Short mmCIF file of C-alpha atoms in Angstrom, two decimals:
data_model
loop_
_atom_site.label_atom_id
_atom_site.label_comp_id
_atom_site.label_asym_id
_atom_site.label_seq_id
_atom_site.Cartn_x
_atom_site.Cartn_y
_atom_site.Cartn_z
CA MET A 1 -16.66 -70.47 -2.37
CA ILE A 2 -12.85 -70.10 -2.43
CA MET A 3 -11.45 -71.35 -5.73
CA GLU A 4 -8.05 -72.87 -6.42
CA ASN A 5 -5.29 -70.27 -7.00
CA GLN A 6 -7.51 -67.46 -5.75
CA MET A 7 -6.19 -65.37 -2.90
CA PHE A 8 -8.20 -65.43 0.28
CA CYS A 9 -7.04 -63.95 3.57
CA PHE A 10 -9.06 -62.53 6.46
CA GLN A 11 -6.67 -62.95 9.36
CA CYS A 12 -6.05 -59.24 10.13
CA GLU A 13 -8.27 -56.33 11.14
CA GLN A 14 -7.72 -54.37 7.91
CA THR A 15 -8.97 -57.13 5.64
CA ALA A 16 -10.72 -55.77 2.56
CA ARG A 17 -14.37 -54.75 3.00
CA GLY A 18 -14.27 -56.30 6.43
CA THR A 19 -14.78 -59.74 4.88
CA GLY A 20 -11.53 -60.91 3.26
CA CYS A 21 -8.76 -59.94 0.85
CA THR A 22 -9.07 -61.50 -2.61
CA GLY A 23 -7.68 -60.68 -6.03
CA CYS A 24 -4.08 -59.65 -6.73
CA ALA A 25 -2.95 -58.43 -3.30
CA GLY A 26 -3.98 -58.03 0.30
CA VAL A 27 -4.43 -54.72 2.07
CA CYS A 28 -1.13 -55.41 3.88
CA GLY A 29 0.70 -55.54 0.55
CA LYS A 30 1.02 -59.34 0.43
CA SER A 31 0.73 -60.63 -3.15
CA ALA A 32 -1.68 -63.35 -4.23
CA ALA A 33 1.33 -65.56 -4.97
CA GLU A 34 2.70 -65.03 -1.46
CA ALA A 35 -0.73 -65.65 0.08
CA GLY A 36 -0.95 -68.92 -1.84
CA LEU A 37 2.48 -69.99 -0.64
CA GLN A 38 1.60 -69.13 2.95
CA ASP A 39 -1.46 -71.35 2.62
CA ALA A 40 0.79 -74.08 1.21
CA LEU A 41 3.17 -73.56 4.13
CA THR A 42 0.29 -73.91 6.60
CA GLY A 43 -0.84 -77.08 4.84
CA ALA A 44 2.70 -78.44 5.08
CA LEU A 45 2.75 -77.64 8.81
CA VAL A 46 -0.48 -79.59 9.27
CA GLY A 47 1.15 -82.50 7.41
CA LEU A 48 4.21 -82.28 9.67
CA ALA A 49 1.99 -82.26 12.76
CA ARG A 50 0.18 -85.36 11.50
CA THR A 51 3.54 -87.01 10.91
CA CYS A 52 4.45 -86.24 14.54
CA GLN A 53 1.51 -88.36 15.67
CA THR A 54 3.35 -91.50 14.57
CA ALA A 55 6.98 -90.31 14.71
CA ALA A 56 8.69 -88.64 17.66
CA PRO A 57 9.33 -84.93 17.00
CA THR A 58 12.69 -83.43 17.97
CA ALA A 59 13.79 -79.98 19.13
CA LYS A 60 14.56 -79.28 15.48
CA THR A 61 10.98 -80.23 14.55
CA TYR A 62 9.47 -77.86 17.09
CA ARG A 63 11.71 -74.99 15.97
CA ALA A 64 10.69 -75.57 12.36
CA ILE A 65 7.02 -75.42 13.39
CA LEU A 66 7.60 -72.13 15.23
CA GLU A 67 9.42 -70.62 12.26
CA GLY A 68 6.76 -71.80 9.82
CA LEU A 69 3.86 -70.38 11.83
CA PHE A 70 5.77 -67.17 12.56
CA THR A 71 6.36 -66.67 8.82
CA THR A 72 2.61 -66.53 8.17
CA ILE A 73 1.81 -63.70 10.64
CA THR A 74 0.58 -60.52 8.98
CA ASN A 75 3.34 -58.11 7.89
CA VAL A 76 6.20 -60.55 8.46
CA ASN A 77 7.05 -62.11 5.11
CA PHE A 78 6.33 -60.74 1.64
CA ASN A 79 8.99 -62.77 -0.18
CA THR A 80 7.90 -65.81 -2.20
CA THR A 81 11.48 -67.12 -2.38
CA THR A 82 11.92 -67.34 1.39
CA THR A 83 8.40 -68.70 1.91
CA GLN A 84 9.05 -71.49 -0.60
CA ALA A 85 12.32 -72.22 1.20
CA MET A 86 10.36 -72.53 4.45
CA ILE A 87 7.93 -74.98 2.79
CA ASP A 88 10.90 -77.05 1.62
CA LYS A 89 12.30 -76.97 5.16
CA ILE A 90 9.03 -78.27 6.62
CA HIS A 91 8.85 -81.04 4.03
CA ALA A 92 12.46 -82.00 4.75
CA GLU A 93 11.74 -82.17 8.46
CA ALA A 94 8.72 -84.42 7.90
CA ALA A 95 10.81 -86.69 5.66
CA ALA A 96 13.53 -86.83 8.32
CA LEU A 97 11.00 -88.03 10.89
CA SER A 98 9.33 -90.68 8.77
CA SER A 99 9.83 -92.57 5.53
CA THR A 100 6.10 -92.13 4.97
CA PRO A 101 5.30 -88.59 6.10
CA ALA A 102 1.68 -87.45 6.10
CA ALA A 103 0.40 -85.53 3.09
CA ASP A 104 0.01 -81.76 3.19
CA TYR A 105 -3.41 -80.41 4.08
CA ASP A 106 -5.30 -78.47 1.41
CA MET A 107 -6.24 -75.17 3.08
CA ASN A 108 -9.13 -74.71 0.64
CA GLN A 109 -10.90 -77.42 2.63
CA MET A 110 -10.82 -75.10 5.62
CA TRP A 111 -11.70 -71.92 3.75
CA ASN A 112 -14.66 -73.68 2.10
CA ALA A 113 -15.93 -75.37 5.26
CA ASP A 114 -19.13 -74.47 7.09
CA GLU A 115 -18.63 -70.90 8.35
CA ASP A 116 -18.79 -71.89 12.02
CA ILE A 117 -16.19 -74.63 11.55
CA ARG A 118 -14.03 -72.26 9.53
CA SER A 119 -14.41 -69.67 12.28
CA LEU A 120 -13.33 -72.01 15.07
CA LYS A 121 -10.41 -73.39 13.07
CA SER A 122 -9.36 -69.82 12.26
CA LEU A 123 -9.33 -68.93 15.95
CA ILE A 124 -7.11 -71.93 16.62
CA LEU A 125 -4.79 -71.31 13.66
CA PHE A 126 -4.44 -67.56 14.09
CA GLY A 127 -4.00 -67.96 17.84
CA MET A 128 -1.20 -70.47 17.26
CA ARG A 129 0.48 -68.11 14.81
CA GLY A 130 0.63 -65.40 17.46
CA MET A 131 1.75 -67.84 20.14
CA ALA A 132 4.50 -69.17 17.85
CA ALA A 133 6.08 -65.71 17.76
CA TYR A 134 6.20 -65.58 21.56
CA ALA A 135 7.55 -69.13 21.79
CA TYR A 136 10.21 -68.28 19.21
CA HIS A 137 11.42 -65.22 21.16
CA ALA A 138 11.61 -67.34 24.32
CA LEU A 139 13.55 -70.03 22.45
CA MET A 140 16.09 -67.44 21.28
CA LEU A 141 16.76 -66.79 24.98
CA GLY A 142 17.10 -70.49 25.76
CA LYS A 143 13.59 -71.17 27.11
CA SER A 144 11.13 -73.75 25.81
CA SER A 145 8.14 -75.69 27.11
CA GLU A 146 7.06 -79.23 26.38
CA GLU A 147 3.43 -78.20 26.96
CA VAL A 148 3.67 -75.40 24.40
CA ASP A 149 5.59 -77.46 21.83
CA SER A 150 3.17 -80.37 22.10
CA PHE A 151 0.16 -78.12 21.70
CA PHE A 152 1.36 -76.82 18.34
CA VAL A 153 1.26 -80.41 17.09
CA LYS A 154 -2.17 -80.94 18.61
CA GLY A 155 -3.61 -77.66 17.31
CA LEU A 156 -2.24 -78.05 13.80
CA SER A 157 -3.55 -81.58 13.64
CA ALA A 158 -7.00 -80.31 14.65
CA ILE A 159 -6.98 -77.93 11.67
CA GLY A 160 -6.88 -80.94 9.36
CA GLU A 161 -9.60 -82.92 11.14
CA ASP A 162 -13.20 -83.14 10.00
CA TRP A 163 -14.51 -82.08 13.40
CA GLY A 164 -17.61 -80.25 14.56
CA MET A 165 -18.05 -77.41 17.04
CA ASP A 166 -18.12 -79.72 20.07
CA GLU A 167 -14.64 -81.01 19.28
CA LEU A 168 -13.17 -77.66 18.16
CA LEU A 169 -14.42 -75.35 20.93
CA PRO A 170 -12.26 -77.02 23.62
CA ILE A 171 -9.22 -76.63 21.34
CA VAL A 172 -10.01 -72.92 20.97
CA MET A 173 -10.04 -72.50 24.75
CA GLU A 174 -6.92 -74.64 25.11
CA THR A 175 -5.13 -72.33 22.68
CA GLY A 176 -5.68 -69.49 25.14
CA LYS A 177 -4.71 -71.59 28.14
CA VAL A 178 -1.44 -72.73 26.58
CA ASN A 179 -0.67 -69.19 25.43
CA LEU A 180 -0.68 -68.11 29.07
CA THR A 181 2.05 -70.69 29.70
CA CYS A 182 3.87 -69.37 26.64
CA MET A 183 3.68 -65.73 27.77
CA ALA A 184 4.89 -66.74 31.25
CA LEU A 185 7.80 -68.54 29.57
CA LEU A 186 8.74 -65.44 27.58
CA ASP A 187 8.38 -63.24 30.65
CA GLU A 188 10.78 -65.53 32.50
CA ALA A 189 13.17 -65.54 29.53
CA ASN A 190 13.18 -61.75 29.29
CA THR A 191 13.53 -61.02 33.01
CA THR A 192 16.15 -63.68 33.78
CA THR A 193 18.21 -62.45 30.83
CA TYR A 194 17.72 -58.70 31.06
CA GLY A 195 16.42 -58.08 34.58
CA THR A 196 13.06 -56.85 35.89
CA PRO A 197 11.85 -53.78 33.97
CA VAL A 198 11.95 -50.50 35.88
CA PRO A 199 9.94 -47.34 35.14
CA THR A 200 11.88 -45.36 32.55
CA THR A 201 11.19 -42.06 30.81
CA VAL A 202 12.26 -42.29 27.17
CA PRO A 203 12.99 -39.20 25.04
CA LEU A 204 11.65 -38.85 21.51
CA THR A 205 14.64 -36.77 20.42
CA VAL A 206 17.08 -38.19 17.85
CA GLU A 207 20.55 -36.85 18.50
CA LYS A 208 22.86 -35.75 15.71
CA GLY A 209 25.15 -38.32 14.14
CA PRO A 210 24.77 -41.86 12.73
CA PHE A 211 21.93 -43.97 14.09
CA ILE A 212 19.99 -47.22 13.68
CA VAL A 213 16.32 -47.71 14.46
CA VAL A 214 15.33 -51.19 15.68
CA THR A 215 11.74 -52.29 15.32
CA GLY A 216 9.79 -55.48 15.97
CA HIS A 217 9.79 -57.43 19.24
CA ASP A 218 13.05 -59.39 19.57
CA LEU A 219 15.16 -58.22 22.54
CA LYS A 220 17.96 -60.65 21.71
CA ASP A 221 18.50 -59.06 18.29
CA LEU A 222 18.60 -55.62 19.91
CA GLU A 223 21.17 -56.80 22.44
CA LEU A 224 23.40 -58.26 19.70
CA LEU A 225 23.20 -55.01 17.73
CA LEU A 226 24.02 -52.96 20.84
CA LYS A 227 27.12 -55.11 21.41
CA GLN A 228 28.25 -54.80 17.79
CA THR A 229 27.78 -51.01 17.69
CA GLU A 230 29.40 -50.24 21.03
CA GLY A 231 32.15 -47.66 20.65
CA LYS A 232 31.43 -47.04 16.96
CA GLY A 233 29.75 -43.65 17.33
CA ILE A 234 26.32 -44.99 16.36
CA ASN A 235 23.23 -44.34 18.46
CA ILE A 236 20.43 -46.90 18.69
CA TYR A 237 16.72 -46.02 18.86
CA THR A 238 13.72 -48.24 19.39
CA HIS A 239 10.54 -48.17 17.32
CA GLY A 240 7.07 -49.59 17.87
CA GLU A 241 6.98 -52.62 20.15
CA MET A 242 10.69 -52.29 20.97
CA LEU A 243 10.05 -49.27 23.23
CA PRO A 244 9.86 -51.41 26.43
CA ALA A 245 13.50 -52.46 25.87
CA HIS A 246 14.53 -49.20 27.57
CA ALA A 247 13.17 -50.51 30.89
CA TYR A 248 15.36 -53.64 31.13
CA PRO A 249 18.46 -53.04 33.31
CA GLU A 250 20.78 -55.17 31.17
CA LEU A 251 19.83 -53.19 28.06
CA LYS A 252 19.74 -49.80 29.81
CA LYS A 253 23.45 -50.16 30.57
CA TYR A 254 24.27 -49.50 26.90
CA LYS A 255 24.67 -45.72 26.83
CA HIS A 256 24.13 -45.56 23.07
CA LEU A 257 20.57 -46.90 23.46
CA LYS A 258 19.26 -43.36 23.33
CA GLY A 259 15.51 -43.09 22.84
CA ASN A 260 12.48 -43.95 20.75
CA PHE A 261 11.84 -42.99 17.14
CA GLY A 262 8.40 -42.63 15.60
CA THR A 263 5.10 -44.10 16.66
CA ALA A 264 3.24 -47.27 15.72
CA TRP A 265 4.07 -49.62 12.85
CA GLN A 266 1.46 -48.42 10.36
CA ASN A 267 3.07 -44.95 10.19
CA GLN A 268 6.48 -46.17 9.10
CA GLN A 269 6.10 -45.37 5.38
CA LYS A 270 5.61 -41.72 6.33
CA GLU A 271 7.96 -41.60 9.31
CA PHE A 272 10.87 -43.48 7.66
CA ASP A 273 10.74 -41.47 4.42
CA GLY A 274 13.87 -39.38 3.96
CA VAL A 275 15.36 -40.33 7.33
CA PRO A 276 19.22 -40.53 7.26
CA GLY A 277 19.41 -43.66 9.40
CA ALA A 278 19.24 -47.43 9.00
CA PHE A 279 16.22 -49.56 10.02
CA LEU A 280 16.42 -53.12 11.34
CA PHE A 281 13.24 -55.24 11.40
CA THR A 282 13.47 -58.11 13.88
CA THR A 283 9.83 -59.27 13.52
CA ASN A 284 6.55 -57.90 12.30
CA CYS A 285 5.24 -55.36 11.54
CA LEU A 286 6.93 -54.60 8.24
CA MET A 287 5.15 -52.27 5.83
CA PRO A 288 6.28 -52.64 2.20
CA PRO A 289 9.22 -50.17 2.09
CA ARG A 290 9.02 -47.24 -0.30
CA LYS A 291 11.74 -46.75 -2.90
CA SER A 292 12.88 -43.62 -1.07
CA TYR A 293 14.21 -45.63 1.88
CA ILE A 294 14.24 -49.32 0.90
CA ASP A 295 18.06 -49.15 0.58
CA ARG A 296 18.34 -48.53 4.35
CA VAL A 297 15.93 -51.27 5.49
CA PHE A 298 17.34 -54.55 6.82
CA THR A 299 15.52 -57.67 8.00
CA THR A 300 16.43 -60.64 10.16
CA GLU A 301 14.84 -63.84 11.52
CA VAL A 302 11.75 -64.82 9.44
CA VAL A 303 11.05 -61.25 8.27
CA SER A 304 11.65 -60.91 4.56
CA PHE A 305 10.92 -58.54 1.67
CA ASP A 306 12.20 -58.87 -1.87
CA GLY A 307 15.02 -56.38 -2.51
CA VAL A 308 15.87 -55.84 1.16
CA THR A 309 19.19 -56.97 2.68
CA HIS A 310 18.64 -59.86 5.10
CA ILE A 311 20.84 -60.55 8.12
CA GLY A 312 21.21 -64.31 8.48
CA GLU A 313 21.67 -66.64 11.41
CA ASP A 314 25.25 -65.46 11.94
CA LYS A 315 23.77 -62.15 13.15
CA ASP A 316 26.55 -60.11 11.60
CA PHE A 317 25.02 -56.64 11.52
CA THR A 318 27.96 -55.12 9.61
CA PRO A 319 25.78 -54.10 6.60
CA VAL A 320 23.40 -52.22 8.93
CA ILE A 321 26.29 -50.52 10.71
CA GLU A 322 28.00 -49.54 7.46
CA LYS A 323 24.77 -48.09 6.07
CA ALA A 324 24.20 -46.01 9.23
CA LEU A 325 27.75 -44.65 9.08
CA ALA A 326 27.45 -43.85 5.37
CA LEU A 327 24.16 -42.00 5.86
CA GLY A 328 25.67 -40.01 8.71
CA GLY A 329 22.44 -39.22 10.52
CA TYR A 330 21.13 -35.75 11.25
CA SER A 331 23.50 -32.78 11.43
CA GLU A 332 21.59 -31.41 14.42
CA ASP A 333 19.43 -32.95 17.14
CA GLN A 334 15.85 -33.56 15.96
CA HIS A 335 13.14 -33.02 18.56
CA PHE A 336 10.16 -35.20 17.64
CA THR A 337 6.87 -35.52 19.48
CA GLY A 338 4.20 -38.16 19.94
CA ILE A 339 0.73 -38.05 18.41
CA ASN A 340 -0.49 -35.72 21.15
CA GLY A 341 2.55 -33.45 21.20
CA GLY A 342 4.47 -35.01 24.09
CA SER A 343 8.27 -35.06 23.93
CA THR A 344 8.78 -38.17 26.10
CA VAL A 345 7.04 -41.46 26.85
CA THR A 346 7.33 -43.70 29.90
CA THR A 347 7.56 -47.49 30.02
CA GLY A 348 8.60 -50.23 32.45
CA PHE A 349 5.49 -50.83 34.55
CA GLY A 350 5.53 -54.61 34.31
CA HIS A 351 4.07 -56.85 36.99
CA GLY A 352 7.35 -56.81 38.91
CA THR A 353 7.15 -53.04 39.35
CA VAL A 354 3.41 -52.75 39.94
CA LEU A 355 3.28 -55.61 42.43
CA SER A 356 6.25 -54.15 44.32
CA VAL A 357 3.99 -51.23 45.25
CA ALA A 358 0.82 -53.32 45.49
CA ASP A 359 0.25 -52.18 49.07
CA LYS A 360 0.08 -48.55 47.93
CA VAL A 361 -2.29 -49.47 45.12
CA ILE A 362 -4.53 -51.48 47.43
CA ASP A 363 -4.55 -48.68 50.03
CA ALA A 364 -5.46 -46.16 47.32
CA VAL A 365 -8.39 -48.34 46.23
CA LYS A 366 -9.59 -48.82 49.80
CA ALA A 367 -9.32 -45.07 50.46
CA GLY A 368 -11.30 -44.29 47.32
CA ALA A 369 -8.38 -42.51 45.61
CA ILE A 370 -8.46 -45.10 42.82
CA LYS A 371 -12.00 -45.91 41.70
CA HIS A 372 -11.33 -47.97 38.58
CA PHE A 373 -8.60 -49.59 36.49
CA PHE A 374 -8.67 -49.67 32.70
CA LEU A 375 -6.49 -51.89 30.54
CA VAL A 376 -6.45 -50.03 27.22
CA GLY A 377 -4.08 -51.76 24.86
CA GLY A 378 -3.47 -54.00 21.91
CA CYS A 379 -2.48 -53.48 18.30
CA ASP A 380 -2.57 -50.21 16.45
CA GLY A 381 -3.60 -49.95 12.81
CA ALA A 382 -4.59 -47.59 10.03
CA ARG A 383 -8.33 -48.22 9.83
CA PRO A 384 -10.43 -45.13 10.70
CA GLY A 385 -11.91 -45.15 14.16
CA ARG A 386 -8.79 -45.84 16.19
CA ASN A 387 -8.84 -42.32 17.60
CA TYR A 388 -11.50 -43.91 19.84
CA TYR A 389 -8.69 -45.13 22.09
CA THR A 390 -7.11 -41.67 22.34
CA GLU A 391 -10.43 -40.09 23.28
CA PHE A 392 -11.31 -42.90 25.66
CA VAL A 393 -8.10 -42.43 27.64
CA LYS A 394 -8.45 -38.64 27.63
CA GLN A 395 -11.95 -38.96 29.07
CA THR A 396 -11.11 -41.43 31.85
CA PRO A 397 -11.79 -39.75 35.23
CA ALA A 398 -8.90 -38.45 37.33
CA ASP A 399 -9.51 -41.12 39.97
CA THR A 400 -8.82 -43.97 37.53
CA VAL A 401 -5.65 -45.71 36.34
CA VAL A 402 -4.90 -46.66 32.72
CA LEU A 403 -2.71 -49.72 32.19
CA THR A 404 -1.54 -50.17 28.62
CA LEU A 405 0.62 -52.40 26.44
CA ALA A 406 1.48 -53.18 22.82
CA CYS A 407 1.67 -50.59 20.04
CA GLY A 408 -1.91 -49.35 20.50
CA LYS A 409 -0.51 -47.21 23.31
CA TYR A 410 1.06 -44.83 20.80
CA ARG A 411 -2.40 -43.31 20.42
CA PHE A 412 -2.09 -41.82 23.91
CA ASN A 413 1.19 -42.74 25.68
CA ASP A 414 2.61 -39.21 25.35
CA LEU A 415 -0.34 -37.71 27.27
CA ASP A 416 0.28 -36.35 30.75
CA LEU A 417 -2.73 -37.37 32.84
CA GLY A 418 -1.07 -36.68 36.18
CA THR A 419 -0.52 -39.11 39.05
CA ILE A 420 -2.36 -41.05 41.74
CA GLY A 421 -0.51 -41.86 44.95
CA GLY A 422 2.83 -41.10 43.33
CA LEU A 423 2.12 -43.37 40.34
CA PRO A 424 1.42 -42.04 36.85
CA ARG A 425 -2.16 -42.52 35.70
CA ILE A 426 -0.89 -44.08 32.47
CA MET A 427 1.36 -47.10 33.07
CA ASP A 428 2.95 -48.84 30.08
CA MET A 429 3.33 -52.54 30.90
CA GLY A 430 5.32 -53.40 27.77
CA GLN A 431 4.89 -55.39 24.57
CA CYS A 432 1.75 -57.27 23.53
CA ASN A 433 3.05 -60.42 25.22
CA ASP A 434 3.21 -58.44 28.47
CA ALA A 435 -0.52 -58.95 28.73
CA TYR A 436 0.90 -61.57 31.08
CA SER A 437 1.88 -58.71 33.40
CA ALA A 438 -1.64 -57.29 33.33
CA ILE A 439 -3.05 -60.73 34.14
CA GLN A 440 -0.66 -61.15 37.08
CA VAL A 441 -1.61 -57.73 38.47
CA ALA A 442 -5.33 -58.52 38.10
CA VAL A 443 -4.93 -61.89 39.84
CA ALA A 444 -2.95 -60.27 42.68
CA LEU A 445 -5.60 -57.56 43.17
CA ALA A 446 -8.37 -60.15 43.16
CA LYS A 447 -6.51 -62.12 45.83
CA ALA A 448 -5.96 -58.98 47.92
CA PHE A 449 -9.65 -58.09 47.81
CA ASP A 450 -10.78 -61.71 48.14
CA CYS A 451 -12.85 -61.66 44.97
CA GLY A 452 -12.77 -62.89 41.39
CA VAL A 453 -11.07 -60.94 38.60
CA ASN A 454 -14.49 -60.20 37.11
CA ASP A 455 -15.51 -58.58 40.40
CA LEU A 456 -12.63 -56.08 40.36
CA PRO A 457 -13.13 -52.44 39.32
CA LEU A 458 -11.19 -53.37 36.17
CA SER A 459 -12.29 -53.04 32.55
CA MET A 460 -10.43 -54.21 29.47
CA VAL A 461 -10.78 -52.10 26.34
CA LEU A 462 -8.73 -53.81 23.64
CA SER A 463 -7.74 -53.07 20.07
CA TRP A 464 -6.67 -55.79 17.69
CA TYR A 465 -4.93 -56.02 14.34
CA GLU A 466 -3.17 -59.34 13.94
CA GLN A 467 -2.70 -62.82 15.30
CA LYS A 468 -0.88 -62.01 18.53
CA ALA A 469 -3.96 -60.14 19.68
CA VAL A 470 -6.03 -63.22 18.85
CA CYS A 471 -4.03 -65.51 21.14
CA ILE A 472 -4.11 -62.92 23.95
CA LEU A 473 -7.89 -62.59 23.66
CA LEU A 474 -8.19 -66.38 23.81
CA THR A 475 -6.01 -66.38 26.92
CA LEU A 476 -8.31 -63.89 28.65
CA LEU A 477 -11.34 -65.99 27.70
CA SER A 478 -9.67 -69.18 28.92
CA LEU A 479 -9.27 -67.48 32.30
CA GLY A 480 -12.99 -66.73 32.37
CA ILE A 481 -12.49 -62.95 32.09
CA LYS A 482 -15.68 -61.26 30.92
CA ASN A 483 -17.00 -57.89 29.75
CA ILE A 484 -14.13 -57.19 27.36
CA TYR A 485 -14.63 -54.31 24.93
CA LEU A 486 -13.09 -55.11 21.54
CA GLY A 487 -12.53 -52.86 18.54
CA PRO A 488 -12.31 -51.00 16.33
CA THR A 489 -14.09 -53.76 14.39
CA LEU A 490 -14.90 -57.37 15.18
CA PRO A 491 -12.81 -60.06 13.43
CA ALA A 492 -14.07 -61.05 9.99
CA PHE A 493 -13.25 -64.68 10.72
CA VAL A 494 -15.66 -64.88 13.66
CA SER A 495 -18.99 -66.20 12.38
CA LYS A 496 -22.34 -65.00 13.73
CA ASN A 497 -22.90 -68.16 15.76
CA VAL A 498 -19.40 -68.11 17.24
CA LEU A 499 -19.80 -64.42 18.06
CA ASN A 500 -23.10 -65.15 19.78
CA TYR A 501 -21.37 -67.84 21.81
CA LEU A 502 -18.67 -65.38 22.92
CA VAL A 503 -21.24 -62.70 23.76
CA GLU A 504 -23.45 -65.09 25.73
CA ASN A 505 -20.60 -66.75 27.64
CA PHE A 506 -18.11 -63.89 28.04
CA GLN A 507 -20.16 -60.73 27.40
CA ILE A 508 -17.72 -59.45 24.77
CA SER A 509 -18.88 -56.06 23.49
CA PRO A 510 -17.83 -54.18 20.36
CA THR A 511 -16.57 -50.67 21.13
CA SER A 512 -19.09 -47.88 20.40
CA THR A 513 -18.10 -44.35 21.45
CA PRO A 514 -15.84 -43.38 24.37
CA GLU A 515 -18.69 -41.55 26.03
CA GLU A 516 -21.16 -44.42 25.77
CA ASP A 517 -18.66 -47.08 26.80
CA LEU A 518 -17.37 -45.10 29.79
CA LYS A 519 -20.94 -44.49 30.94
CA LYS A 520 -21.71 -48.20 30.61
CA ILE A 521 -18.55 -49.19 32.49
CA LEU A 522 -18.68 -46.64 35.30
CA GLY A 523 -22.46 -46.44 35.62
#
């Protein structure tokens, strides 16, 4: 039973004891006060969605919904002041739509509901939170979708309804279906703005002199920073999910976009410590900064942490630039390596690139040169057991191809596994939202071989941490894709009955050991 004013959060993979974070703070560092405000914000969003059922929402309404949902993703906002401001913004929007706006929803009703109902509503809510981030990035590049916008109203309204499994299950599946539309929208926004990604080898060396590290997911913020730093003697490096930026032609043209710094998000407290550069967070995943480097951390968009300088809507990155110049950077080039000792990583194998050589891929399959495809990707995290993904990739046979995406790839993306037919055996397809690319490649292969996706020699071995992974999983399920391996643990918010439903209908399997899973997959 969840009591009033008691923290409860189980939306991410690292949730305490595998059941839920309670007490004074979450494992992510979110305080009980912040968790309570994020629940209040969610309740306000449900109220706004209910108001939209009787009053016509505007573009401003939809943007407010995206910002509100985005704020509640794990490792985005730790600041009670900015979260309260977002609640006030949602209330103001509801009041602007109607003189009698709907009341806020009490999230304790959901947390205290029957576990199966709570599970299904959590899948809908957490899926929408992830999808909101993708929709927001697309909006920043001028792209929106009436289908996507309308679904946020529908899904949020469903959270507040006293519905059973029969009513909620279709909404769960619809969340995945609409997220495919959303990922396609973002793919279109990225490629029409920055060009089709091309395979690019990215160094892990940080050159001497002032530099800024950009992390998160927002390509628009990176572009604005590149423009503002041009000619100022400052080098720009990507971090985490920003690595794929190096593959976009319109971003590659900036010569001071030099390379990639560090590995996945959960290592930042160690990797950022003592570094003489500035760090710009455009989205999640923000780890609470240590005192040793908090003075050089900057946030923008809905990312916020108390005591950190925030870059507002004017996108004037002068404070970041001045900090980088003052710190001066390294006096000599620093040659870093990935987790496995590699000095470079490669990215840019989106669907545009892979499908451009589809004939070679198909011929290689027909000739027996390629026996199997693995999609090994998703979120990285700190929980023990994630070396499973490193070992799994290392043990994949030489006649197989590993497609990857999201920050989980940092477990193995610096490995050299050789090539097949002139293509590297490890192909980085991009950010987590570029699961869309993997889907497009799978659909194209199925069409070429005149079979269903589930009949392809393709296996998906996914890692999850937060809500973007939830909406991607729902998208795969909505497409009828089966036999997905999921780890390193199963979500705490999935009840036994809901899990049984997913196992029976989609044959989802928890990861075991690389050896056992490879044997099961390859026979």
